[in-house]
Short mmCIF file of C-alpha atoms and ligand atoms in Angstrom, two decimals:
data_model
loop_
_atom_site.label_atom_id
_atom_site.label_comp_id
_atom_site.label_asym_id
_atom_site.label_seq_id
_atom_site.Cartn_x
_atom_site.Cartn_y
_atom_site.Cartn_z
CA MET L 93 0.14 -12.79 -20.83
CA ILE L 94 -2.33 -12.49 -17.91
CA ALA L 95 -3.65 -8.90 -17.53
CA ASN L 96 -2.73 -7.23 -14.25
CA PRO L 97 -5.96 -6.22 -12.44
CA PHE L 98 -3.96 -3.97 -10.10
CA LEU L 99 -3.16 -1.65 -13.03
CA ASP L 100 -6.71 -1.58 -14.41
CA PRO L 101 -8.21 1.88 -13.58
CA ASP L 102 -11.75 0.48 -13.21
CA CYS L 103 -10.59 -2.29 -10.89
CA ILE L 104 -8.52 0.17 -8.80
CA ARG L 105 -11.44 2.60 -8.49
CA ASP L 106 -14.25 0.13 -7.82
CA ALA L 107 -13.27 -3.43 -6.78
CA LEU L 108 -10.14 -2.40 -4.86
CA TYR L 109 -10.81 1.01 -3.34
CA GLY L 110 -14.48 1.84 -3.91
CA ASP L 111 -15.46 0.51 -0.48
CA ALA L 112 -13.74 1.37 2.81
CA ALA L 113 -15.19 -1.71 4.55
CA ARG L 114 -13.48 -4.12 2.13
CA ILE L 115 -10.06 -2.53 2.64
CA ALA L 116 -10.59 -2.45 6.42
CA GLN L 117 -11.41 -6.20 6.36
CA ARG L 118 -8.28 -6.91 4.31
CA THR L 119 -6.05 -4.86 6.64
CA SER L 120 -7.58 -6.48 9.70
CA ALA L 121 -7.00 -10.06 8.37
CA LEU L 122 -3.37 -9.19 7.59
CA ARG L 123 -2.82 -7.48 10.92
CA ARG L 124 -4.14 -10.52 12.83
CA ALA L 125 -1.62 -12.66 10.93
CA LYS L 126 1.37 -10.42 11.64
CA ILE L 127 4.15 -12.03 13.70
CA SER L 128 6.99 -9.57 13.14
CA GLY L 129 7.82 -6.38 11.28
CA ARG L 130 7.53 -2.74 12.30
CA HIS L 131 4.22 -0.97 11.67
CA PRO L 132 4.74 1.02 8.44
CA ALA L 133 2.82 4.07 9.68
CA THR L 134 5.17 4.32 12.69
CA VAL L 135 8.28 4.00 10.50
CA ILE L 136 6.91 6.63 8.09
CA ALA L 137 6.21 9.07 10.94
CA ASP L 138 9.70 8.45 12.40
CA LEU L 139 11.34 9.13 9.02
CA ALA L 140 9.18 12.22 8.39
CA SER L 141 10.04 13.66 11.81
CA ALA L 142 13.66 13.98 10.59
CA GLY L 143 12.50 16.06 7.59
CA PRO L 144 12.01 19.81 7.27
CA ARG L 145 9.01 21.40 9.04
CA GLY L 146 6.08 22.64 6.94
CA THR L 147 3.33 21.28 4.73
CA VAL L 148 3.11 17.48 4.64
CA VAL L 149 1.22 15.58 1.91
CA ASP L 150 0.14 11.92 2.15
CA ILE L 151 -0.35 10.71 -1.44
CA GLY L 152 -2.62 7.67 -1.88
CA CYS L 153 -3.61 8.07 1.78
CA GLY L 154 -6.44 5.50 1.58
CA ARG L 155 -8.21 5.24 4.94
CA GLY L 156 -5.63 7.60 6.43
CA THR L 157 -3.56 5.20 8.56
CA SER L 158 -0.25 6.92 7.76
CA THR L 159 -1.95 10.35 7.72
CA LEU L 160 -3.09 9.74 11.30
CA ALA L 161 0.42 8.75 12.39
CA LEU L 162 1.83 11.89 10.72
CA ALA L 163 -0.79 14.11 12.40
CA ARG L 164 -0.06 12.63 15.85
CA ARG L 165 3.71 12.60 15.53
CA LEU L 166 4.40 15.85 13.62
CA ALA L 167 1.25 17.96 14.05
CA PRO L 168 2.33 19.88 10.92
CA PRO L 169 0.82 23.32 10.20
CA ARG L 170 -0.81 21.87 7.05
CA LEU L 171 -1.38 18.17 6.34
CA ILE L 172 -2.98 17.18 3.02
CA ALA L 173 -4.50 13.72 2.63
CA PHE L 174 -4.63 12.99 -1.13
CA ASP L 175 -6.35 10.06 -2.85
CA GLN L 176 -8.51 9.34 -5.88
CA SER L 177 -11.09 7.35 -3.89
CA ALA L 178 -13.91 9.49 -2.46
CA ALA L 179 -15.01 6.58 -0.22
CA LEU L 180 -11.57 6.16 1.36
CA LEU L 181 -11.04 9.92 1.72
CA ALA L 182 -14.38 10.11 3.59
CA ASP L 183 -13.19 7.34 5.93
CA ALA L 184 -9.84 9.12 6.42
CA GLU L 185 -11.68 12.37 7.23
CA HIS L 186 -13.74 10.55 9.85
CA ARG L 187 -10.60 8.99 11.42
CA LEU L 188 -8.73 12.33 11.47
CA ALA L 189 -11.59 14.32 13.01
CA GLY L 190 -10.22 16.56 15.75
CA HIS L 191 -6.77 17.03 14.19
CA ALA L 192 -6.19 20.66 13.19
CA GLY L 193 -4.81 21.74 9.82
CA VAL L 194 -5.80 18.60 7.90
CA GLU L 195 -7.21 18.92 4.36
CA PHE L 196 -8.60 16.23 2.08
CA LEU L 197 -7.94 16.43 -1.64
CA GLN L 198 -9.28 14.07 -4.27
CA GLY L 199 -7.14 13.53 -7.37
CA ASP L 200 -4.80 11.41 -9.44
CA PHE L 201 -1.16 11.16 -8.37
CA HIS L 202 -0.07 11.47 -12.01
CA ALA L 203 -1.27 15.10 -11.95
CA ILE L 204 -1.29 16.29 -8.33
CA GLY L 205 -3.43 19.41 -7.92
CA LEU L 206 -0.88 21.29 -5.79
CA ALA L 207 1.35 24.23 -6.70
CA ASP L 208 5.03 23.84 -7.58
CA ALA L 209 7.34 23.76 -4.54
CA SER L 210 4.44 23.83 -2.06
CA ALA L 211 5.27 20.87 0.22
CA MET L 212 8.12 20.10 2.63
CA VAL L 213 7.45 16.38 3.02
CA ILE L 214 5.52 14.06 0.68
CA VAL L 215 4.68 10.48 1.62
CA ALA L 216 3.46 7.91 -0.96
CA ALA L 217 2.95 4.57 0.77
CA PHE L 218 1.67 1.38 -0.86
CA CYS L 219 0.07 3.17 -3.80
CA LEU L 220 2.51 3.88 -6.65
CA TYR L 221 2.39 0.22 -7.72
CA HIS L 222 -1.06 1.03 -9.10
CA SER L 223 0.62 3.13 -11.79
CA PRO L 224 1.81 1.61 -15.08
CA HIS L 225 4.36 4.51 -15.08
CA PRO L 226 5.30 5.30 -11.47
CA ALA L 227 8.16 7.57 -12.65
CA THR L 228 5.44 10.04 -13.80
CA ALA L 229 4.04 10.18 -10.25
CA ILE L 230 7.58 10.57 -8.83
CA ALA L 231 8.15 13.54 -11.18
CA GLU L 232 4.90 15.06 -9.86
CA ILE L 233 6.05 14.55 -6.27
CA ALA L 234 9.37 16.25 -7.14
CA ARG L 235 7.49 19.19 -8.74
CA CYS L 236 5.39 19.71 -5.58
CA LEU L 237 8.37 19.55 -3.17
CA VAL L 238 10.41 22.60 -2.21
CA PRO L 239 14.13 22.23 -3.01
CA GLY L 240 15.54 20.26 -0.07
CA GLY L 241 12.09 18.82 0.66
CA MET L 242 11.77 15.13 1.52
CA SER L 243 9.87 12.28 -0.09
CA ILE L 244 9.17 8.94 1.58
CA THR L 245 7.92 6.21 -0.74
CA VAL L 246 7.02 2.74 0.46
CA THR L 247 6.31 -0.52 -1.33
CA LYS L 248 6.66 -4.30 -0.88
CA SER L 249 8.69 -7.06 -2.50
CA ALA L 250 7.30 -8.57 -5.70
CA ASP L 251 7.30 -12.02 -4.07
CA SER L 252 5.20 -10.90 -1.07
CA TYR L 253 2.77 -13.56 0.27
CA GLN L 254 4.04 -16.11 -2.30
CA THR L 255 3.20 -19.14 -0.13
CA LEU L 256 -0.40 -17.91 0.04
CA SER L 257 -0.62 -17.96 -3.78
CA GLU L 258 0.85 -21.47 -3.79
CA VAL L 259 -1.76 -22.72 -1.31
CA ILE L 260 -4.61 -21.17 -3.32
CA ALA L 261 -3.28 -22.96 -6.44
CA THR L 262 -2.63 -26.31 -4.69
CA SER L 263 -6.12 -26.32 -3.20
CA GLY L 264 -7.59 -26.10 -6.72
CA LEU L 265 -9.40 -22.87 -5.83
CA ASP L 266 -7.48 -21.00 -8.56
CA LEU L 267 -4.97 -23.15 -10.46
CA ASP L 268 -3.28 -20.05 -11.95
CA ALA L 269 -2.87 -18.26 -8.60
CA GLY L 270 0.90 -18.70 -8.59
CA ASN L 271 1.28 -17.29 -12.11
CA ARG L 272 -0.75 -14.12 -11.80
CA PRO L 273 1.01 -10.73 -11.86
CA SER L 274 2.12 -9.38 -8.50
CA LEU L 275 0.32 -6.37 -7.04
CA TYR L 276 3.79 -4.85 -6.80
CA GLU L 277 4.80 -5.49 -10.44
CA THR L 278 5.61 -1.90 -11.52
CA PHE L 279 7.00 -0.54 -8.22
CA HIS L 280 8.56 -3.02 -5.81
CA SER L 281 11.44 -3.41 -3.34
CA ASP L 282 14.02 -4.01 -6.08
CA ASN L 283 13.16 -1.19 -8.53
CA GLN L 284 11.75 1.49 -6.20
CA ALA L 285 15.04 3.35 -5.55
CA ASP L 286 15.92 3.45 -9.27
CA ILE L 287 12.49 4.87 -10.14
CA VAL L 288 12.66 7.46 -7.34
CA ALA L 289 16.15 8.45 -8.58
CA THR L 290 14.69 9.52 -11.95
CA SER L 291 13.57 12.82 -10.31
CA LEU L 292 14.94 12.89 -6.73
CA HIS L 293 18.17 12.28 -4.79
CA VAL L 294 17.89 8.98 -2.93
CA GLN L 295 19.22 9.33 0.65
CA GLN L 296 18.22 6.10 2.38
CA VAL L 297 16.80 2.68 1.51
CA ILE L 298 15.40 0.51 4.32
CA HIS L 299 14.22 -3.08 3.88
CA ASP L 300 12.02 -4.48 6.69
CA GLU L 301 11.17 -8.18 6.78
CA HIS L 302 7.58 -8.95 7.80
CA HIS L 303 6.43 -12.42 8.86
CA PHE L 304 2.80 -13.58 8.93
CA ARG L 305 0.97 -16.62 10.25
CA PHE L 306 -2.62 -17.18 9.14
CA ALA L 307 -4.14 -19.30 11.91
CA ASP L 308 -6.45 -21.54 9.87
CA ALA L 309 -8.49 -21.87 6.66
CA ASP L 310 -11.04 -19.24 7.76
CA HIS L 311 -8.26 -16.74 8.37
CA ILE L 312 -6.64 -17.49 4.98
CA ALA L 313 -10.02 -17.17 3.25
CA ALA L 314 -10.81 -13.83 4.96
CA TYR L 315 -7.66 -12.33 3.43
CA ALA L 316 -7.62 -14.15 0.07
CA ALA L 317 -11.23 -13.16 -0.67
CA THR L 318 -10.25 -9.47 -0.66
CA THR L 319 -7.65 -9.62 -3.44
CA PRO L 320 -8.48 -9.56 -7.17
CA ARG L 321 -5.19 -11.40 -7.74
CA PHE L 322 -7.14 -14.63 -7.25
CA GLN L 323 -10.25 -15.72 -9.09
CA LEU L 324 -12.07 -17.37 -6.22
CA PRO L 325 -15.52 -18.92 -6.29
CA GLY L 326 -18.02 -18.10 -3.55
CA THR L 327 -17.95 -16.49 -0.15
CA PRO L 328 -15.05 -16.58 2.37
CA ALA L 329 -16.92 -19.45 4.16
CA GLU L 330 -17.07 -21.46 0.91
CA ILE L 331 -13.39 -20.73 0.17
CA ALA L 332 -12.47 -21.87 3.69
CA GLY L 333 -14.56 -25.02 3.22
CA GLN L 334 -12.65 -25.99 0.08
CA LEU L 335 -9.30 -25.24 1.74
CA LYS L 336 -10.25 -27.56 4.65
CA THR L 337 -11.19 -30.46 2.36
CA THR L 338 -8.12 -30.15 0.09
CA ILE L 339 -5.14 -28.97 2.13
CA GLY L 340 -6.57 -29.10 5.66
CA ASN L 341 -7.20 -26.50 8.35
CA GLY L 342 -3.59 -25.90 9.36
CA PRO L 343 -1.85 -22.55 9.71
CA LEU L 344 0.02 -20.86 6.85
CA GLU L 345 3.20 -18.83 7.23
CA THR L 346 4.27 -16.27 4.66
CA THR L 347 6.56 -13.26 4.31
CA SER L 348 6.82 -9.84 2.70
CA THR L 349 9.56 -7.22 2.58
CA VAL L 350 8.47 -3.62 3.14
CA THR L 351 10.89 -1.16 1.54
CA TYR L 352 11.15 2.53 2.39
CA VAL L 353 13.03 5.01 0.17
CA VAL L 354 13.82 8.45 1.58
CA ALA L 355 14.82 11.04 -1.03
CA THR L 356 15.20 14.81 -1.36
CA ARG L 357 14.46 17.27 -4.11
CA PRO L 358 17.72 18.68 -5.50
C1 SAM I 196 -3.23 0.15 -0.43
S1 SAM I 196 -3.97 1.74 -0.39
C2 SAM I 196 -2.72 2.58 0.54
C3 SAM I 196 -3.29 3.39 1.64
C4 SAM I 196 -2.30 4.11 2.56
N1 SAM I 196 -1.25 4.82 1.88
C5 SAM I 196 -1.73 3.19 3.61
O1 SAM I 196 -0.50 3.09 3.70
O2 SAM I 196 -2.50 2.58 4.35
C6 SAM I 196 -3.65 2.41 -2.02
C7 SAM I 196 -4.33 3.76 -2.27
O3 SAM I 196 -3.87 4.30 -3.51
C8 SAM I 196 -4.96 5.01 -4.10
N2 SAM I 196 -4.69 5.18 -5.52
C9 SAM I 196 -4.53 4.23 -6.47
N3 SAM I 196 -4.28 4.81 -7.67
C10 SAM I 196 -4.28 6.16 -7.47
C11 SAM I 196 -4.07 7.29 -8.32
N4 SAM I 196 -3.84 7.15 -9.63
N5 SAM I 196 -4.11 8.53 -7.78
C12 SAM I 196 -4.38 8.69 -6.44
N6 SAM I 196 -4.58 7.65 -5.59
C13 SAM I 196 -4.54 6.40 -6.09
C14 SAM I 196 -6.15 4.11 -3.82
O4 SAM I 196 -7.39 4.80 -3.95
C15 SAM I 196 -5.84 3.64 -2.39
O5 SAM I 196 -6.44 4.47 -1.44
#
């Protein structure tokens, strides 16, 4: 069995989220490729605005994209951005400068350093798939919510960006690319609601189809180079060069489903 780098604590801390510039480059390459699909931060803020008023926590906030949307849309009295990466929390703090009532808390979502029943709304977007046991993090979210409080968890389908993996394999850049574990292996569109239901009452499940079109080999390489799913030789320019000589410089279309689960604490 091939080890899943997305569940390796060292890989998560260093290669994946130790550097805000790498994650910004990855997000930017994906955003340029986006053809359709609602922006997740907007959907999260819309869903949260229907929740109870009070303290809001953004678990696994990363660079603070959803935190920023929550601050703008809800302006809650207390907004806690929570993540284990000091580098990404620092970037989030920079991006949220000027918003009142925002706190930044470093920690592990398996043992959230907040009091019982201290939050009204907790968001955990695109992060719980880094846990080998996401139900433990869901139980922590439930502990921190007040009864009647709302959780919004978000993940993607396990087959997200599959055609990209196929192209990386076909090009000979990484022959095993299609067989490597998905980033979303432990917490994905099809098991998210069942895992959330282990500690919370599921109220709503929303599946949003996203379509992407990478313009050319350079665009594919800019994104592929940022994921440890692939074992790629060289720089993005070298990766693009090999793509051009093997499969050409044409565009690549791919898809992903983004799934939102809204739940409440009983
Ligand atoms: C893909 S980013 C998601 C960022 C943000 N939620 C968004 O929607 O843009 C995943 C985040 O999860 C964080 N993370 C991974 N494992 C974690 C853990 N055990 N405890 C806390 N944060 C964790 C990473 O540091 C990273 O910032």
